[in-house]
Short mmCIF file of C-alpha atoms and ligand atoms in Angstrom, two decimals:
data_model
loop_
_atom_site.label_atom_id
_atom_site.label_comp_id
_atom_site.label_asym_id
_atom_site.label_seq_id
_atom_site.Cartn_x
_atom_site.Cartn_y
_atom_site.Cartn_z
CA MET Q 1 -77.79 -85.96 257.51
CA PRO Q 2 -80.82 -87.15 255.54
CA THR Q 3 -80.27 -87.36 251.78
CA ALA Q 4 -82.02 -84.62 249.85
CA PRO Q 5 -84.83 -85.95 247.70
CA TYR Q 6 -84.41 -85.73 243.92
CA PRO Q 7 -85.84 -82.41 242.74
CA ARG Q 8 -87.94 -84.38 240.27
CA ARG Q 9 -87.76 -87.82 238.74
CA LYS Q 10 -86.60 -88.11 235.14
CA ARG Q 11 -89.61 -89.04 233.03
CA VAL Q 12 -89.03 -91.74 230.44
CA ALA Q 13 -90.83 -92.68 227.21
CA LEU Q 14 -89.92 -96.23 226.19
CA LEU Q 15 -90.42 -97.13 222.52
CA GLY Q 16 -90.00 -100.88 222.09
CA ALA Q 17 -91.17 -101.76 225.60
CA THR Q 18 -91.93 -105.44 225.01
CA GLY Q 19 -88.58 -106.47 223.47
CA SER Q 20 -85.37 -107.55 225.14
CA VAL Q 21 -83.98 -104.02 225.68
CA GLY Q 22 -87.47 -103.06 226.91
CA ASP Q 23 -87.32 -105.80 229.56
CA SER Q 24 -83.90 -104.61 230.77
CA THR Q 25 -85.07 -100.98 230.78
CA LEU Q 26 -88.05 -101.85 232.99
CA ARG Q 27 -85.71 -103.58 235.45
CA VAL Q 28 -83.53 -100.43 235.59
CA ILE Q 29 -86.55 -98.15 236.08
CA ARG Q 30 -87.95 -100.40 238.82
CA ALA Q 31 -84.60 -100.49 240.63
CA HIS Q 32 -84.23 -96.70 240.38
CA HIS Q 33 -87.83 -95.65 240.94
CA GLU Q 34 -86.67 -92.76 243.13
CA ALA Q 35 -84.92 -91.24 240.08
CA LEU Q 36 -86.86 -92.52 237.07
CA GLU Q 37 -90.55 -92.54 236.16
CA LEU Q 38 -92.02 -94.39 233.18
CA VAL Q 39 -94.68 -92.19 231.55
CA ALA Q 40 -95.14 -93.61 228.02
CA VAL Q 41 -94.73 -97.05 226.44
CA ALA Q 42 -95.01 -98.32 222.88
CA ALA Q 43 -94.68 -101.74 221.30
CA HIS Q 44 -95.16 -103.34 217.91
CA GLY Q 45 -98.20 -105.53 218.49
CA ASN Q 46 -98.01 -107.34 221.85
CA ALA Q 47 -101.02 -105.65 223.50
CA ASP Q 48 -101.18 -107.99 226.49
CA LYS Q 49 -97.57 -107.45 227.49
CA LEU Q 50 -97.82 -103.67 226.92
CA LEU Q 51 -100.93 -103.53 229.05
CA GLY Q 52 -99.23 -105.48 231.83
CA ILE Q 53 -96.35 -102.98 231.80
CA ALA Q 54 -98.71 -99.99 231.77
CA ARG Q 55 -100.60 -101.37 234.77
CA ALA Q 56 -97.48 -102.28 236.74
CA PHE Q 57 -95.92 -98.83 236.25
CA GLY Q 58 -99.13 -96.72 236.15
CA VAL Q 59 -98.31 -95.51 232.62
CA ARG Q 60 -100.91 -93.21 231.02
CA HIS Q 61 -99.65 -93.02 227.43
CA LEU Q 62 -99.67 -96.19 225.30
CA ALA Q 63 -99.14 -96.85 221.61
CA LEU Q 64 -99.11 -99.96 219.42
CA TYR Q 65 -97.52 -99.82 215.96
CA ASP Q 66 -99.79 -102.54 214.58
CA GLU Q 67 -103.14 -101.02 213.52
CA THR Q 68 -105.33 -104.03 214.38
CA ALA Q 69 -103.74 -104.48 217.80
CA ALA Q 70 -104.07 -100.74 218.52
CA ALA Q 71 -107.76 -100.73 217.52
CA ALA Q 72 -108.45 -103.76 219.73
CA LEU Q 73 -106.74 -102.12 222.71
CA ARG Q 74 -108.64 -98.87 222.19
CA ALA Q 75 -111.92 -100.78 221.90
CA ALA Q 76 -111.22 -102.62 225.16
CA GLY Q 77 -111.11 -99.16 226.75
CA PRO Q 78 -111.16 -98.09 230.39
CA SER Q 79 -112.05 -101.54 231.73
CA VAL Q 80 -108.53 -102.83 230.97
CA LEU Q 81 -106.44 -99.63 230.84
CA PRO Q 82 -104.84 -98.00 233.90
CA PRO Q 83 -106.92 -95.02 235.21
CA GLY Q 84 -106.73 -92.02 232.87
CA ALA Q 85 -104.68 -93.89 230.24
CA VAL Q 86 -104.83 -92.98 226.55
CA VAL Q 87 -104.09 -95.23 223.54
CA HIS Q 88 -102.33 -93.10 220.91
CA ALA Q 89 -102.40 -93.50 217.11
CA PRO Q 90 -101.01 -96.66 215.46
CA GLY Q 91 -97.91 -96.62 213.23
CA VAL Q 92 -95.09 -94.10 213.34
CA GLU Q 93 -97.53 -91.32 214.25
CA GLY Q 94 -98.22 -92.81 217.69
CA LEU Q 95 -94.49 -93.30 218.35
CA GLU Q 96 -93.91 -89.63 217.45
CA GLN Q 97 -96.74 -88.55 219.76
CA LEU Q 98 -95.19 -90.40 222.71
CA ALA Q 99 -91.68 -89.13 221.88
CA THR Q 100 -92.81 -85.49 222.00
CA LEU Q 101 -95.17 -85.50 225.01
CA PRO Q 102 -94.58 -82.37 227.15
CA GLU Q 103 -94.10 -84.51 230.28
CA VAL Q 104 -91.27 -86.62 228.75
CA ASP Q 105 -87.61 -85.83 229.55
CA VAL Q 106 -85.84 -88.73 227.86
CA VAL Q 107 -86.93 -91.06 225.06
CA LEU Q 108 -85.40 -94.52 224.91
CA VAL Q 109 -85.70 -95.90 221.37
CA ALA Q 110 -85.36 -99.69 221.25
CA VAL Q 111 -87.45 -100.38 218.16
CA VAL Q 112 -86.24 -103.18 215.86
CA GLY Q 113 -84.78 -101.87 212.59
CA THR Q 114 -85.38 -98.35 211.31
CA ALA Q 115 -89.02 -97.72 212.33
CA GLY Q 116 -87.71 -95.58 215.19
CA LEU Q 117 -86.03 -93.00 212.93
CA ARG Q 118 -88.87 -90.48 212.66
CA PRO Q 119 -89.78 -90.73 216.38
CA ALA Q 120 -86.09 -90.27 217.26
CA LEU Q 121 -85.83 -87.15 215.09
CA ALA Q 122 -89.11 -85.84 216.55
CA ALA Q 123 -87.84 -86.37 220.10
CA LEU Q 124 -84.62 -84.46 219.41
CA ALA Q 125 -86.48 -81.64 217.64
CA ALA Q 126 -88.67 -81.32 220.76
CA GLY Q 127 -85.53 -81.05 222.91
CA LYS Q 128 -85.87 -84.48 224.55
CA ASP Q 129 -82.72 -86.40 225.39
CA LEU Q 130 -82.48 -89.48 223.18
CA ALA Q 131 -81.21 -92.77 224.59
CA LEU Q 132 -80.61 -94.76 221.44
CA ALA Q 133 -80.55 -98.55 221.36
CA SER Q 134 -81.57 -98.92 217.70
CA LYS Q 135 -78.20 -98.67 215.92
CA GLU Q 136 -79.86 -98.90 212.49
CA ILE Q 137 -81.13 -95.34 212.94
CA LEU Q 138 -77.60 -93.89 213.05
CA VAL Q 139 -76.47 -96.10 210.18
CA LEU Q 140 -79.38 -94.95 208.03
CA ALA Q 141 -79.41 -91.27 208.86
CA GLY Q 142 -76.57 -90.46 211.27
CA ALA Q 143 -75.86 -86.95 209.97
CA HIS Q 144 -79.54 -85.98 210.27
CA VAL Q 145 -79.81 -87.33 213.81
CA LEU Q 146 -76.65 -85.47 214.91
CA ALA Q 147 -77.88 -82.25 213.27
CA ALA Q 148 -81.25 -82.51 215.07
CA ALA Q 149 -79.50 -82.98 218.43
CA LYS Q 150 -77.16 -80.05 217.78
CA LYS Q 151 -80.02 -77.78 216.76
CA SER Q 152 -82.11 -78.32 219.90
CA GLY Q 153 -79.25 -78.93 222.34
CA ALA Q 154 -80.72 -82.31 223.33
CA ARG Q 155 -78.35 -85.09 224.36
CA LEU Q 156 -77.71 -88.20 222.30
CA LEU Q 157 -76.94 -91.02 224.74
CA PRO Q 158 -75.74 -94.37 223.36
CA VAL Q 159 -77.41 -97.47 224.78
CA ASP Q 160 -75.55 -99.97 222.60
CA SER Q 161 -73.09 -101.50 225.11
CA GLU Q 162 -69.93 -100.88 223.03
CA HIS Q 163 -70.86 -97.26 222.33
CA SER Q 164 -71.81 -96.60 225.93
CA ALA Q 165 -68.35 -97.98 226.74
CA VAL Q 166 -66.61 -95.66 224.25
CA PHE Q 167 -68.67 -92.71 225.52
CA GLN Q 168 -67.45 -93.45 229.06
CA CYS Q 169 -63.79 -93.87 228.00
CA ILE Q 170 -63.54 -90.65 225.98
CA GLU Q 171 -65.69 -88.40 228.14
CA GLY Q 172 -63.81 -85.21 228.97
CA ARG Q 173 -60.92 -85.98 226.59
CA ALA Q 174 -59.82 -84.07 223.50
CA HIS Q 175 -61.19 -85.54 220.27
CA GLU Q 176 -57.85 -85.21 218.47
CA GLU Q 177 -56.18 -87.38 221.12
CA VAL Q 178 -58.30 -90.40 220.17
CA ARG Q 179 -56.35 -92.50 217.69
CA ARG Q 180 -58.65 -95.52 217.39
CA VAL Q 181 -61.77 -97.04 218.84
CA ILE Q 182 -61.85 -100.83 218.99
CA LEU Q 183 -65.21 -102.49 219.57
CA THR Q 184 -65.28 -106.00 220.95
CA ALA Q 185 -67.37 -108.75 219.37
CA SER Q 186 -68.34 -111.97 221.13
CA GLY Q 187 -68.04 -113.68 217.76
CA GLY Q 188 -71.66 -114.83 217.88
CA ALA Q 189 -73.01 -118.33 217.47
CA PHE Q 190 -70.48 -119.28 214.75
CA ARG Q 191 -67.33 -117.92 216.37
CA ASP Q 192 -65.55 -121.26 216.06
CA TRP Q 193 -67.23 -122.64 212.91
CA PRO Q 194 -65.10 -123.12 209.77
CA PHE Q 195 -66.36 -121.23 206.70
CA ALA Q 196 -67.36 -124.42 204.84
CA LYS Q 197 -69.72 -125.45 207.65
CA LEU Q 198 -71.46 -122.04 207.62
CA ALA Q 199 -73.22 -122.99 204.36
CA GLU Q 200 -75.38 -125.44 206.35
CA ALA Q 201 -76.04 -123.21 209.36
CA THR Q 202 -79.71 -123.27 210.38
CA VAL Q 203 -81.89 -120.62 212.03
CA ALA Q 204 -81.75 -122.58 215.30
CA ASP Q 205 -77.91 -122.64 215.12
CA ALA Q 206 -77.76 -118.87 214.47
CA LEU Q 207 -80.05 -118.07 217.40
CA LYS Q 208 -77.75 -119.76 219.97
CA HIS Q 209 -75.84 -116.71 221.14
CA PRO Q 210 -73.04 -117.62 223.55
CA ASN Q 211 -73.27 -114.56 225.88
CA TRP Q 212 -76.16 -112.21 225.26
CA SER Q 213 -79.88 -112.83 225.36
CA MET Q 214 -81.44 -110.62 222.66
CA GLY Q 215 -84.11 -110.51 219.96
CA PRO Q 216 -83.84 -112.71 216.82
CA LYS Q 217 -82.73 -109.96 214.37
CA ILE Q 218 -79.74 -108.83 216.42
CA THR Q 219 -78.83 -112.42 217.35
CA VAL Q 220 -78.55 -113.33 213.65
CA ASP Q 221 -76.61 -110.07 213.11
CA SER Q 222 -74.20 -111.27 215.81
CA ALA Q 223 -73.76 -114.61 214.04
CA THR Q 224 -72.86 -112.89 210.72
CA LEU Q 225 -70.91 -110.11 212.53
CA ALA Q 226 -73.19 -107.64 210.67
CA ASN Q 227 -74.02 -106.39 214.16
CA LYS Q 228 -70.37 -105.41 214.64
CA GLY Q 229 -70.32 -103.96 211.14
CA LEU Q 230 -73.33 -101.77 211.92
CA GLU Q 231 -71.68 -100.80 215.21
CA LEU Q 232 -68.47 -99.68 213.47
CA ILE Q 233 -70.57 -97.37 211.28
CA GLU Q 234 -72.53 -96.26 214.37
CA ALA Q 235 -69.25 -95.45 216.18
CA SER Q 236 -67.90 -93.41 213.28
CA VAL Q 237 -71.12 -91.34 213.28
CA LEU Q 238 -71.48 -90.93 217.04
CA PHE Q 239 -67.87 -90.05 217.78
CA GLY Q 240 -66.94 -88.30 214.53
CA LEU Q 241 -64.26 -90.85 213.53
CA ARG Q 242 -62.81 -91.74 210.14
CA PRO Q 243 -63.40 -95.35 208.93
CA GLU Q 244 -59.78 -96.34 209.63
CA GLN Q 245 -60.19 -95.19 213.25
CA CYS Q 246 -62.93 -97.79 213.90
CA ALA Q 247 -61.93 -101.43 214.36
CA ALA Q 248 -63.33 -104.66 215.81
CA VAL Q 249 -61.70 -107.46 217.79
CA VAL Q 250 -63.18 -110.78 218.89
CA HIS Q 251 -63.42 -111.07 222.67
CA PRO Q 252 -65.32 -114.26 223.57
CA GLN Q 253 -66.09 -113.28 227.20
CA SER Q 254 -68.01 -110.05 226.37
CA ILE Q 255 -66.68 -108.37 229.51
CA VAL Q 256 -64.53 -105.70 227.87
CA HIS Q 257 -66.92 -103.71 225.67
CA CYS Q 258 -64.44 -101.39 223.98
CA LEU Q 259 -60.81 -100.36 223.87
CA VAL Q 260 -59.97 -96.75 223.10
CA GLU Q 261 -56.42 -96.12 221.91
CA PHE Q 262 -55.08 -92.60 222.41
CA THR Q 263 -52.34 -90.83 220.45
CA ASP Q 264 -49.69 -91.84 223.01
CA GLY Q 265 -50.45 -95.55 222.46
CA THR Q 266 -52.27 -95.97 225.78
CA MET Q 267 -55.55 -97.86 225.74
CA LEU Q 268 -58.49 -97.43 228.06
CA ALA Q 269 -61.04 -100.22 228.34
CA GLN Q 270 -64.51 -100.40 229.86
CA LEU Q 271 -65.53 -103.58 231.68
CA CYS Q 272 -68.85 -104.82 233.01
CA PRO Q 273 -70.85 -108.05 232.81
CA PRO Q 274 -72.67 -108.72 229.50
CA SER Q 275 -76.02 -107.31 230.61
CA MET Q 276 -77.82 -104.43 228.90
CA THR Q 277 -78.88 -103.00 232.27
CA PHE Q 278 -75.42 -101.40 232.61
CA PRO Q 279 -75.53 -99.23 229.46
CA ILE Q 280 -79.27 -98.55 229.92
CA GLN Q 281 -78.71 -97.35 233.49
CA HIS Q 282 -75.79 -95.19 232.32
CA ALA Q 283 -77.92 -93.54 229.63
CA LEU Q 284 -81.03 -93.00 231.75
CA LEU Q 285 -79.30 -91.69 234.88
CA TYR Q 286 -76.62 -89.70 232.98
CA PRO Q 287 -74.73 -87.66 234.12
CA SER Q 288 -75.26 -89.39 237.48
CA ARG Q 289 -74.23 -93.05 237.92
CA GLY Q 290 -76.80 -93.97 240.52
CA ARG Q 291 -76.16 -95.57 243.88
CA ARG Q 292 -76.01 -99.17 242.73
CA GLY Q 293 -76.29 -101.30 239.62
CA THR Q 294 -79.33 -103.36 238.73
CA ASP Q 295 -77.14 -106.43 238.18
CA GLN Q 296 -74.15 -107.64 240.17
CA ALA Q 297 -70.83 -106.03 239.21
CA LEU Q 298 -67.91 -108.21 238.08
CA SER Q 299 -66.41 -110.28 240.83
CA LEU Q 300 -62.62 -110.52 241.03
CA ASP Q 301 -62.80 -113.17 243.77
CA ARG Q 302 -62.33 -115.99 241.30
CA LEU Q 303 -60.07 -116.41 238.29
CA PHE Q 304 -61.32 -115.13 235.02
CA THR Q 305 -59.60 -114.75 231.70
CA LEU Q 306 -59.95 -112.09 229.03
CA GLU Q 307 -59.07 -113.23 225.51
CA PHE Q 308 -58.76 -111.20 222.33
CA ARG Q 309 -58.31 -112.42 218.76
CA PRO Q 310 -58.46 -110.71 215.36
CA ALA Q 311 -61.85 -110.56 213.68
CA ASP Q 312 -61.75 -112.76 210.55
CA GLU Q 313 -63.27 -110.86 207.60
CA GLY Q 314 -62.80 -113.90 205.35
CA ARG Q 315 -65.12 -116.05 207.45
CA PHE Q 316 -67.44 -113.14 208.20
CA PRO Q 317 -67.90 -111.17 204.95
CA MET Q 318 -70.58 -108.93 206.52
CA LEU Q 319 -67.80 -107.29 208.54
CA ARG Q 320 -65.77 -106.60 205.38
CA LEU Q 321 -68.87 -105.24 203.60
CA ALA Q 322 -69.62 -102.87 206.50
CA ARG Q 323 -66.07 -101.49 206.34
CA GLU Q 324 -66.38 -101.04 202.58
CA ALA Q 325 -69.75 -99.28 203.02
CA MET Q 326 -68.23 -96.99 205.66
CA VAL Q 327 -65.31 -96.08 203.35
CA CYS Q 328 -67.69 -95.50 200.43
CA GLY Q 329 -69.91 -93.27 202.59
CA GLY Q 330 -72.97 -91.52 201.13
CA ALA Q 331 -75.85 -93.96 200.78
CA ALA Q 332 -73.71 -97.09 201.18
CA PRO Q 333 -74.24 -97.58 204.95
CA ALA Q 334 -78.02 -97.20 204.47
CA VAL Q 335 -77.94 -99.72 201.60
CA TYR Q 336 -75.91 -102.17 203.72
CA ASN Q 337 -78.41 -101.86 206.55
CA ALA Q 338 -81.51 -102.20 204.33
CA ALA Q 339 -80.18 -105.23 202.43
CA ASN Q 340 -79.14 -106.91 205.68
CA GLU Q 341 -82.55 -106.32 207.29
CA VAL Q 342 -84.36 -107.87 204.32
CA ALA Q 343 -81.91 -110.77 204.07
CA VAL Q 344 -82.07 -111.57 207.80
CA ALA Q 345 -85.88 -111.59 207.70
CA ALA Q 346 -85.72 -114.02 204.74
CA PHE Q 347 -83.18 -116.21 206.58
CA LEU Q 348 -85.39 -116.29 209.70
CA ALA Q 349 -88.37 -117.23 207.50
CA GLY Q 350 -86.41 -120.11 205.96
CA ARG Q 351 -86.29 -118.42 202.52
CA LEU Q 352 -82.53 -117.79 202.39
CA PRO Q 353 -79.47 -119.82 203.49
CA PHE Q 354 -77.15 -118.28 206.09
CA LEU Q 355 -74.42 -117.36 203.59
CA GLY Q 356 -77.11 -115.81 201.38
CA ILE Q 357 -77.26 -112.85 203.81
CA ALA Q 358 -73.80 -111.65 202.75
CA ARG Q 359 -74.42 -112.54 199.09
CA VAL Q 360 -77.62 -110.44 198.94
CA THR Q 361 -76.00 -107.55 200.82
CA GLU Q 362 -72.94 -107.54 198.53
CA ALA Q 363 -75.09 -107.56 195.38
CA THR Q 364 -77.30 -104.73 196.71
CA LEU Q 365 -74.25 -102.64 197.70
CA ALA Q 366 -72.72 -103.17 194.25
CA ALA Q 367 -75.93 -101.99 192.58
CA LEU Q 368 -76.92 -99.07 194.82
CA GLY Q 369 -74.00 -98.24 197.12
CA ASN Q 370 -72.90 -95.22 195.10
CA ALA Q 371 -76.32 -93.54 195.10
CA ARG Q 372 -76.33 -89.94 196.34
CA ALA Q 373 -78.19 -89.29 199.57
CA ASP Q 374 -77.78 -85.83 201.10
CA GLU Q 375 -81.39 -85.04 202.01
CA LEU Q 376 -83.29 -87.27 204.44
CA SER Q 377 -85.92 -87.89 201.74
CA ALA Q 378 -83.17 -89.20 199.40
CA VAL Q 379 -81.85 -91.49 202.16
CA LEU Q 380 -85.33 -92.90 202.73
CA ALA Q 381 -85.79 -93.41 198.97
CA VAL Q 382 -82.47 -95.29 198.73
CA ASP Q 383 -83.47 -97.34 201.78
CA ALA Q 384 -86.73 -98.36 200.07
CA GLU Q 385 -85.00 -99.06 196.75
CA ALA Q 386 -82.35 -101.22 198.47
CA ARG Q 387 -85.07 -103.21 200.24
CA SER Q 388 -86.89 -104.06 197.01
CA PHE Q 389 -83.61 -104.80 195.19
CA ALA Q 390 -82.52 -107.13 198.03
CA GLU Q 391 -85.91 -108.84 198.05
CA ARG Q 392 -85.55 -109.60 194.32
CA GLN Q 393 -82.16 -111.28 195.00
CA ILE Q 394 -83.72 -113.80 197.41
MG1 MG O 1 -73.70 -103.82 220.84
#
């Protein structure tokens, strides 16, 4: 019997198309072109790469965050753009326009940092499913994102590998039967470095991630374990868990992405190779799994070992600070995120030593962590205040 054709392909807007998650998303869309169609792409400022993507996929809606790059692309006009293509506004406005296009079904947000917050909220308000790779958005304004999804009935689909893993392990199970969620951490570039040596860690050292190939911000976050800290906060928001129900464990192989412990003491784990195409495919094709993966599945034909060891909060103070921010609640997670973003940028620019990232974050949390932040406008004000406070500590 011939297979029935899909009634219609799912139409995807990809915000952050030229980054590392963008690359993996394009591979998934290409491999599943019978089910997925790319209709809108946005990037920060890499016009050439964005244009190449738009041409390859016949995309008609483009946006560049950077004003100069957007103006140059618009000026170049029809001679370089795919037929019928439009260049939308620069800045957040253009991202919002793409996220709410009538022809879009699902918006994948893979924008570095928190610039994707307003587009993500706009997408949910317009009833679009949101595939979320930018964890900072949930850390900054988790309650507001959840409320927007609930109001319109749109789905919130995690793209972060650990959260995709938890989503898969708890799907269809009663919330009160989940005792704990344990996220695995590769341990990053400094997994085996003693604390004393971390004082001399360079940018080049921090960017040598053992397992994952990602952008510079998240690779530094992996080296400090701030990435895991942000992910613990993200998990508590996404799955409605108390701080003590969210834990991290170091797992050097990055094959098990989470462990979920249920009330009877049983644990379920999710395993797949350390490639973002697995969680991206899960989010974009959900609730279907698709006929095949983009990357090879794990092979059990040869010996492999899975190791687990406790995460050391003494050596990695950013993990301790994330837990403290989560327990404090209110504005503290947003302050943690803002201070970390500023400190990592300064570290990457050679203006701050590696251990300065935790020092700046701790000082900013001590100063502003107890601020009230119920309204979204108050959260954004605290975010801005934390950024300038952190900058002054550098
Ligand atoms: Mg992750």
